[in-house]
Short mmCIF file of the C-alpha atoms (twelve columns), coordinates in Angstrom:
data_MODEL
# 
_entry.id   MODEL 
# 
loop_
_atom_site.group_PDB 
_atom_site.id 
_atom_site.type_symbol 
_atom_site.label_atom_id 
_atom_site.label_alt_id 
_atom_site.label_comp_id 
_atom_site.label_asym_id 
_atom_site.label_seq_id 
_atom_site.Cartn_x 
_atom_site.Cartn_y 
_atom_site.Cartn_z 
_atom_site.pdbx_PDB_model_num 
ATOM 1   C CA . UNK A 1   63.123 220.580 -52.701 1 
ATOM 2   C CA . UNK A 2   60.847 222.283 -50.168 1 
ATOM 3   C CA . UNK A 3   62.207 220.016 -47.410 1 
ATOM 4   C CA . UNK A 4   65.794 220.836 -48.313 1 
ATOM 5   C CA . UNK A 5   65.053 224.538 -48.468 1 
ATOM 6   C CA . UNK A 6   63.371 224.661 -45.064 1 
ATOM 7   C CA . UNK A 7   65.128 222.036 -42.990 1 
ATOM 8   C CA . UNK A 8   68.567 221.597 -44.538 1 
ATOM 9   C CA . UNK A 9   69.052 225.195 -45.721 1 
ATOM 10  C CA . UNK A 10  70.939 224.220 -48.856 1 
ATOM 11  C CA . UNK A 11  71.519 226.722 -51.635 1 
ATOM 12  C CA . UNK A 12  71.313 225.350 -55.154 1 
ATOM 13  C CA . UNK A 13  72.617 228.566 -56.687 1 
ATOM 14  C CA . UNK A 14  76.030 230.194 -56.566 1 
ATOM 15  C CA . UNK A 15  75.817 233.948 -56.233 1 
ATOM 16  C CA . UNK A 16  78.181 236.316 -57.969 1 
ATOM 17  C CA . UNK A 17  78.476 239.995 -58.857 1 
ATOM 18  C CA . UNK A 18  79.859 242.044 -61.703 1 
ATOM 19  C CA . UNK A 19  81.839 244.315 -59.381 1 
ATOM 20  C CA . UNK A 20  83.908 241.829 -57.362 1 
ATOM 21  C CA . UNK A 21  87.628 242.307 -57.934 1 
ATOM 22  C CA . UNK A 22  90.774 240.243 -57.374 1 
ATOM 23  C CA . UNK A 23  88.886 236.969 -57.664 1 
ATOM 24  C CA . UNK A 24  86.339 237.930 -55.012 1 
ATOM 25  C CA . UNK A 25  83.252 238.072 -57.209 1 
ATOM 26  C CA . UNK A 26  81.762 234.933 -55.605 1 
ATOM 27  C CA . UNK A 27  82.625 236.124 -52.095 1 
ATOM 28  C CA . UNK A 28  80.929 239.439 -52.736 1 
ATOM 29  C CA . UNK A 29  77.909 237.697 -54.217 1 
ATOM 30  C CA . UNK A 30  77.617 235.432 -51.197 1 
ATOM 31  C CA . UNK A 31  77.879 238.405 -48.839 1 
ATOM 32  C CA . UNK A 32  75.107 240.230 -50.653 1 
ATOM 33  C CA . UNK A 33  72.871 237.158 -50.710 1 
ATOM 34  C CA . UNK A 34  73.350 236.617 -46.973 1 
ATOM 35  C CA . UNK A 35  72.558 240.290 -46.358 1 
ATOM 36  C CA . UNK A 36  69.326 240.005 -48.344 1 
ATOM 37  C CA . UNK A 37  68.350 236.844 -46.448 1 
ATOM 38  C CA . UNK A 38  69.152 238.388 -43.072 1 
ATOM 39  C CA . UNK A 39  67.068 241.452 -43.903 1 
ATOM 40  C CA . UNK A 40  64.190 239.297 -45.034 1 
ATOM 41  C CA . UNK A 41  64.336 241.044 -48.387 1 
ATOM 42  C CA . UNK A 42  63.586 244.416 -46.756 1 
ATOM 43  C CA . UNK A 43  66.700 246.365 -47.755 1 
ATOM 44  C CA . UNK A 44  67.149 250.034 -47.110 1 
ATOM 45  C CA . UNK A 45  66.977 252.254 -50.219 1 
ATOM 46  C CA . UNK A 46  70.732 252.823 -49.934 1 
ATOM 47  C CA . UNK A 47  71.554 249.113 -49.781 1 
ATOM 48  C CA . UNK A 48  69.072 248.349 -52.538 1 
ATOM 49  C CA . UNK A 49  70.873 250.825 -54.815 1 
ATOM 50  C CA . UNK A 50  74.227 249.265 -53.943 1 
ATOM 51  C CA . UNK A 51  72.826 245.802 -54.577 1 
ATOM 52  C CA . UNK A 52  71.522 246.831 -57.990 1 
ATOM 53  C CA . UNK A 53  74.855 248.432 -58.866 1 
ATOM 54  C CA . UNK A 54  76.727 245.253 -57.945 1 
ATOM 55  C CA . UNK A 55  74.924 243.283 -60.660 1 
ATOM 56  C CA . UNK A 56  74.114 240.385 -58.315 1 
ATOM 57  C CA . UNK A 57  73.157 237.248 -60.231 1 
ATOM 58  C CA . UNK A 58  72.989 233.518 -59.632 1 
ATOM 59  C CA . UNK A 59  74.703 230.660 -61.430 1 
ATOM 60  C CA . UNK A 60  72.163 227.851 -61.423 1 
ATOM 61  C CA . UNK A 61  73.666 225.477 -63.958 1 
ATOM 62  C CA . UNK A 62  76.039 225.255 -66.901 1 
ATOM 63  C CA . UNK A 63  73.738 227.343 -69.061 1 
ATOM 64  C CA . UNK A 64  75.293 230.432 -67.554 1 
ATOM 65  C CA . UNK A 65  78.822 229.357 -68.408 1 
ATOM 66  C CA . UNK A 66  79.316 226.225 -70.516 1 
ATOM 67  C CA . UNK A 67  76.600 223.602 -70.362 1 
ATOM 68  C CA . UNK A 68  78.665 221.231 -72.512 1 
ATOM 69  C CA . UNK A 69  81.657 221.116 -70.096 1 
ATOM 70  C CA . UNK A 70  83.937 221.179 -73.165 1 
ATOM 71  C CA . UNK A 71  85.550 224.521 -72.316 1 
ATOM 72  C CA . UNK A 72  86.066 223.418 -68.721 1 
ATOM 73  C CA . UNK A 73  87.810 220.219 -69.856 1 
ATOM 74  C CA . UNK A 74  90.004 222.145 -72.286 1 
ATOM 75  C CA . UNK A 75  90.908 224.624 -69.560 1 
ATOM 76  C CA . UNK A 76  92.142 221.683 -67.473 1 
ATOM 77  C CA . UNK A 77  94.491 220.658 -70.292 1 
ATOM 78  C CA . UNK A 78  92.446 218.063 -72.198 1 
ATOM 79  C CA . UNK A 79  93.636 217.527 -75.774 1 
ATOM 80  C CA . UNK A 80  90.679 215.305 -76.700 1 
ATOM 81  C CA . UNK A 81  87.123 215.740 -75.480 1 
ATOM 82  C CA . UNK A 82  84.065 213.578 -76.080 1 
ATOM 83  C CA . UNK A 83  80.884 215.521 -75.415 1 
ATOM 84  C CA . UNK A 84  77.290 214.321 -75.082 1 
ATOM 85  C CA . UNK A 85  74.751 216.924 -76.159 1 
ATOM 86  C CA . UNK A 86  71.021 217.138 -76.621 1 
ATOM 87  C CA . UNK A 87  71.402 219.372 -79.655 1 
ATOM 88  C CA . UNK A 88  74.320 220.627 -81.754 1 
ATOM 89  C CA . UNK A 89  73.305 224.226 -81.069 1 
ATOM 90  C CA . UNK A 90  74.538 223.988 -77.484 1 
ATOM 91  C CA . UNK A 91  78.140 223.741 -78.682 1 
ATOM 92  C CA . UNK A 92  78.033 226.746 -81.023 1 
ATOM 93  C CA . UNK A 93  78.620 229.352 -78.307 1 
ATOM 94  C CA . UNK A 94  82.156 227.973 -77.894 1 
ATOM 95  C CA . UNK A 95  83.046 229.030 -81.427 1 
ATOM 96  C CA . UNK A 96  83.497 232.371 -83.168 1 
ATOM 97  C CA . UNK A 97  80.622 234.541 -84.364 1 
ATOM 98  C CA . UNK A 98  77.968 232.393 -82.719 1 
ATOM 99  C CA . UNK A 99  74.484 233.705 -83.565 1 
ATOM 100 C CA . UNK A 100 73.235 236.044 -80.843 1 
ATOM 101 C CA . UNK A 101 69.941 234.187 -80.769 1 
ATOM 102 C CA . UNK A 102 71.834 231.003 -79.877 1 
ATOM 103 C CA . UNK A 103 73.627 232.631 -76.951 1 
ATOM 104 C CA . UNK A 104 70.501 234.316 -75.661 1 
ATOM 105 C CA . UNK A 105 68.406 231.176 -76.036 1 
ATOM 106 C CA . UNK A 106 70.859 229.140 -73.983 1 
ATOM 107 C CA . UNK A 107 71.625 231.851 -71.461 1 
ATOM 108 C CA . UNK A 108 69.507 235.022 -71.442 1 
ATOM 109 C CA . UNK A 109 71.572 237.962 -70.243 1 
ATOM 110 C CA . UNK A 110 74.911 236.252 -70.812 1 
ATOM 111 C CA . UNK A 111 77.429 239.017 -70.115 1 
ATOM 112 C CA . UNK A 112 80.709 237.406 -71.133 1 
ATOM 113 C CA . UNK A 113 82.169 235.539 -74.068 1 
ATOM 114 C CA . UNK A 114 82.291 231.765 -73.832 1 
ATOM 115 C CA . UNK A 115 84.260 231.405 -77.071 1 
ATOM 116 C CA . UNK A 116 86.988 228.799 -76.651 1 
ATOM 117 C CA . UNK A 117 87.861 227.983 -80.264 1 
ATOM 118 C CA . UNK A 118 88.925 229.971 -83.309 1 
ATOM 119 C CA . UNK A 119 86.716 228.174 -85.817 1 
ATOM 120 C CA . UNK A 120 83.413 229.823 -86.734 1 
ATOM 121 C CA . UNK A 121 80.117 228.575 -85.367 1 
ATOM 122 C CA . UNK A 122 78.757 228.386 -88.907 1 
ATOM 123 C CA . UNK A 123 81.545 226.024 -90.005 1 
ATOM 124 C CA . UNK A 124 80.842 223.737 -87.048 1 
ATOM 125 C CA . UNK A 125 77.117 223.760 -87.753 1 
ATOM 126 C CA . UNK A 126 77.808 222.986 -91.406 1 
ATOM 127 C CA . UNK A 127 80.172 220.197 -90.371 1 
ATOM 128 C CA . UNK A 128 77.412 218.533 -88.383 1 
ATOM 129 C CA . UNK A 129 75.049 218.725 -91.340 1 
ATOM 130 C CA . UNK A 130 77.437 217.564 -94.066 1 
ATOM 131 C CA . UNK A 131 79.951 215.329 -92.281 1 
ATOM 132 C CA . UNK A 132 78.096 213.990 -89.253 1 
ATOM 133 C CA . UNK A 133 76.786 210.434 -89.139 1 
ATOM 134 C CA . UNK A 134 73.075 210.000 -88.455 1 
ATOM 135 C CA . UNK A 135 72.367 206.710 -86.722 1 
ATOM 136 C CA . UNK A 136 69.373 204.635 -87.722 1 
ATOM 137 C CA . UNK A 137 66.674 204.610 -85.044 1 
ATOM 138 C CA . UNK A 138 64.568 201.650 -84.029 1 
ATOM 139 C CA . UNK A 139 61.145 201.458 -85.629 1 
ATOM 140 C CA . UNK A 140 59.388 201.992 -82.288 1 
ATOM 141 C CA . UNK A 141 61.397 205.062 -81.226 1 
ATOM 142 C CA . UNK A 142 58.940 207.597 -79.834 1 
ATOM 143 C CA . UNK A 143 61.164 209.779 -77.644 1 
ATOM 144 C CA . UNK A 144 64.493 209.832 -79.496 1 
ATOM 145 C CA . UNK A 145 64.335 211.961 -82.640 1 
ATOM 146 C CA . UNK A 146 67.918 211.773 -83.862 1 
ATOM 147 C CA . UNK A 147 71.335 210.462 -82.862 1 
ATOM 148 C CA . UNK A 148 74.294 212.040 -84.621 1 
ATOM 149 C CA . UNK A 149 78.052 211.653 -84.154 1 
ATOM 150 C CA . UNK A 150 80.861 213.740 -85.576 1 
ATOM 151 C CA . UNK A 151 84.521 214.412 -84.832 1 
ATOM 152 C CA . UNK A 152 86.669 217.419 -85.727 1 
ATOM 153 C CA . UNK A 153 89.773 219.336 -84.664 1 
ATOM 154 C CA . UNK A 154 89.634 222.849 -83.275 1 
ATOM 155 C CA . UNK A 155 92.168 225.463 -82.191 1 
ATOM 156 C CA . UNK A 156 91.776 227.313 -78.907 1 
ATOM 157 C CA . UNK A 157 91.680 231.074 -78.441 1 
ATOM 158 C CA . UNK A 158 92.542 233.056 -75.324 1 
ATOM 159 C CA . UNK A 159 89.636 233.153 -72.891 1 
ATOM 160 C CA . UNK A 160 90.429 234.548 -69.438 1 
ATOM 161 C CA . UNK A 161 87.002 233.533 -68.093 1 
ATOM 162 C CA . UNK A 162 87.900 229.853 -68.434 1 
ATOM 163 C CA . UNK A 163 91.666 230.211 -68.162 1 
ATOM 164 C CA . UNK A 164 92.170 228.929 -71.717 1 
ATOM 165 C CA . UNK A 165 95.260 229.932 -73.692 1 
ATOM 166 C CA . UNK A 166 95.123 230.186 -77.462 1 
ATOM 167 C CA . UNK A 167 96.943 228.134 -80.056 1 
ATOM 168 C CA . UNK A 168 96.253 224.620 -78.720 1 
ATOM 169 C CA . UNK A 169 94.749 221.992 -80.997 1 
ATOM 170 C CA . UNK A 170 91.986 219.871 -79.491 1 
ATOM 171 C CA . UNK A 171 90.203 216.831 -80.895 1 
ATOM 172 C CA . UNK A 172 86.462 217.205 -80.351 1 
ATOM 173 C CA . UNK A 173 84.146 214.198 -80.505 1 
ATOM 174 C CA . UNK A 174 80.435 214.946 -80.450 1 
ATOM 175 C CA . UNK A 175 77.549 212.621 -79.618 1 
ATOM 176 C CA . UNK A 176 74.290 214.482 -80.121 1 
ATOM 177 C CA . UNK A 177 71.020 212.927 -79.003 1 
ATOM 178 C CA . UNK A 178 67.901 214.908 -79.826 1 
ATOM 179 C CA . UNK A 179 64.663 213.928 -78.189 1 
ATOM 180 C CA . UNK A 180 61.226 215.176 -77.282 1 
ATOM 181 C CA . UNK A 181 62.057 214.924 -73.570 1 
ATOM 182 C CA . UNK A 182 61.360 218.179 -71.701 1 
ATOM 183 C CA . UNK A 183 63.337 219.471 -68.766 1 
ATOM 184 C CA . UNK A 184 62.006 217.937 -65.570 1 
ATOM 185 C CA . UNK A 185 61.621 214.677 -63.702 1 
ATOM 186 C CA . UNK A 186 59.708 212.435 -66.072 1 
ATOM 187 C CA . UNK A 187 61.422 209.225 -64.958 1 
ATOM 188 C CA . UNK A 188 59.307 207.060 -67.251 1 
ATOM 189 C CA . UNK A 189 60.296 209.203 -70.194 1 
ATOM 190 C CA . UNK A 190 63.951 209.053 -69.180 1 
ATOM 191 C CA . UNK A 191 63.745 205.267 -69.031 1 
ATOM 192 C CA . UNK A 192 62.260 205.224 -72.540 1 
ATOM 193 C CA . UNK A 193 64.990 207.569 -73.742 1 
ATOM 194 C CA . UNK A 194 67.800 205.364 -72.446 1 
ATOM 195 C CA . UNK A 195 66.171 202.238 -73.819 1 
ATOM 196 C CA . UNK A 196 65.669 203.746 -77.267 1 
ATOM 197 C CA . UNK A 197 69.243 205.068 -77.447 1 
ATOM 198 C CA . UNK A 198 70.709 201.697 -76.441 1 
ATOM 199 C CA . UNK A 199 68.482 199.763 -78.841 1 
ATOM 200 C CA . UNK A 200 69.253 202.109 -81.726 1 
ATOM 201 C CA . UNK A 201 73.025 202.042 -81.195 1 
ATOM 202 C CA . UNK A 202 72.870 198.230 -81.146 1 
ATOM 203 C CA . UNK A 203 71.302 198.017 -84.613 1 
ATOM 204 C CA . UNK A 204 73.556 196.319 -87.222 1 
ATOM 205 C CA . UNK A 205 73.278 199.409 -89.450 1 
ATOM 206 C CA . UNK A 206 74.993 201.474 -86.718 1 
ATOM 207 C CA . UNK A 207 77.920 199.121 -86.193 1 
ATOM 208 C CA . UNK A 208 80.569 201.517 -87.550 1 
ATOM 209 C CA . UNK A 209 79.223 204.494 -85.594 1 
ATOM 210 C CA . UNK A 210 78.994 202.373 -82.432 1 
ATOM 211 C CA . UNK A 211 82.601 201.262 -82.866 1 
ATOM 212 C CA . UNK A 212 83.673 204.886 -83.280 1 
ATOM 213 C CA . UNK A 213 81.879 205.946 -80.093 1 
ATOM 214 C CA . UNK A 214 83.352 202.985 -78.209 1 
ATOM 215 C CA . UNK A 215 86.815 204.043 -79.347 1 
ATOM 216 C CA . UNK A 216 86.230 207.554 -78.056 1 
ATOM 217 C CA . UNK A 217 84.867 206.434 -74.690 1 
ATOM 218 C CA . UNK A 218 87.422 203.675 -74.114 1 
ATOM 219 C CA . UNK A 219 90.380 206.069 -74.054 1 
# 
């Protein structure tokens, strides 16, 4: 990362503002970021005030918009979406009346609504708990804590941020894999995670769930 920053001059963040109009929010953000870089961070009081008023912020990953990619797929016209998640809670922000703690935990300072579906977050959470299928894990699983699958239908609502129009019915297929893996580059742990998931899915007790997932992914 240090090499890329110094010698390649890549930017891993997209910069945006809350004041850009006519679709120019990213352009304005980029202009401000370049101005800050050019000034070496030493802005005049006047420019610093303007910068603060613009609400400059960076988009590092999907946590600031939709880290499930479900809303993005629906916005592109998908009528069926199969989503891999590390926890069911990550999907709740796409539904109505999502708990504020959920939104803030995923994206502190989130300033816009990411709701894409009319159904309530509580009904989706309850669906996972009462209708989802928990796969049996291998006896030696140490990283994977739970694998759950569930499928449901949902109806879209208007969301101008994603370009989603309301009234469309979408089939949502969820594959949730909870683990003790932290964020980072623990390649040994990632290898263990993949191995444990594959071994668990292959168990005879999970045959029906495996067939269901294969059906989803083979489309």
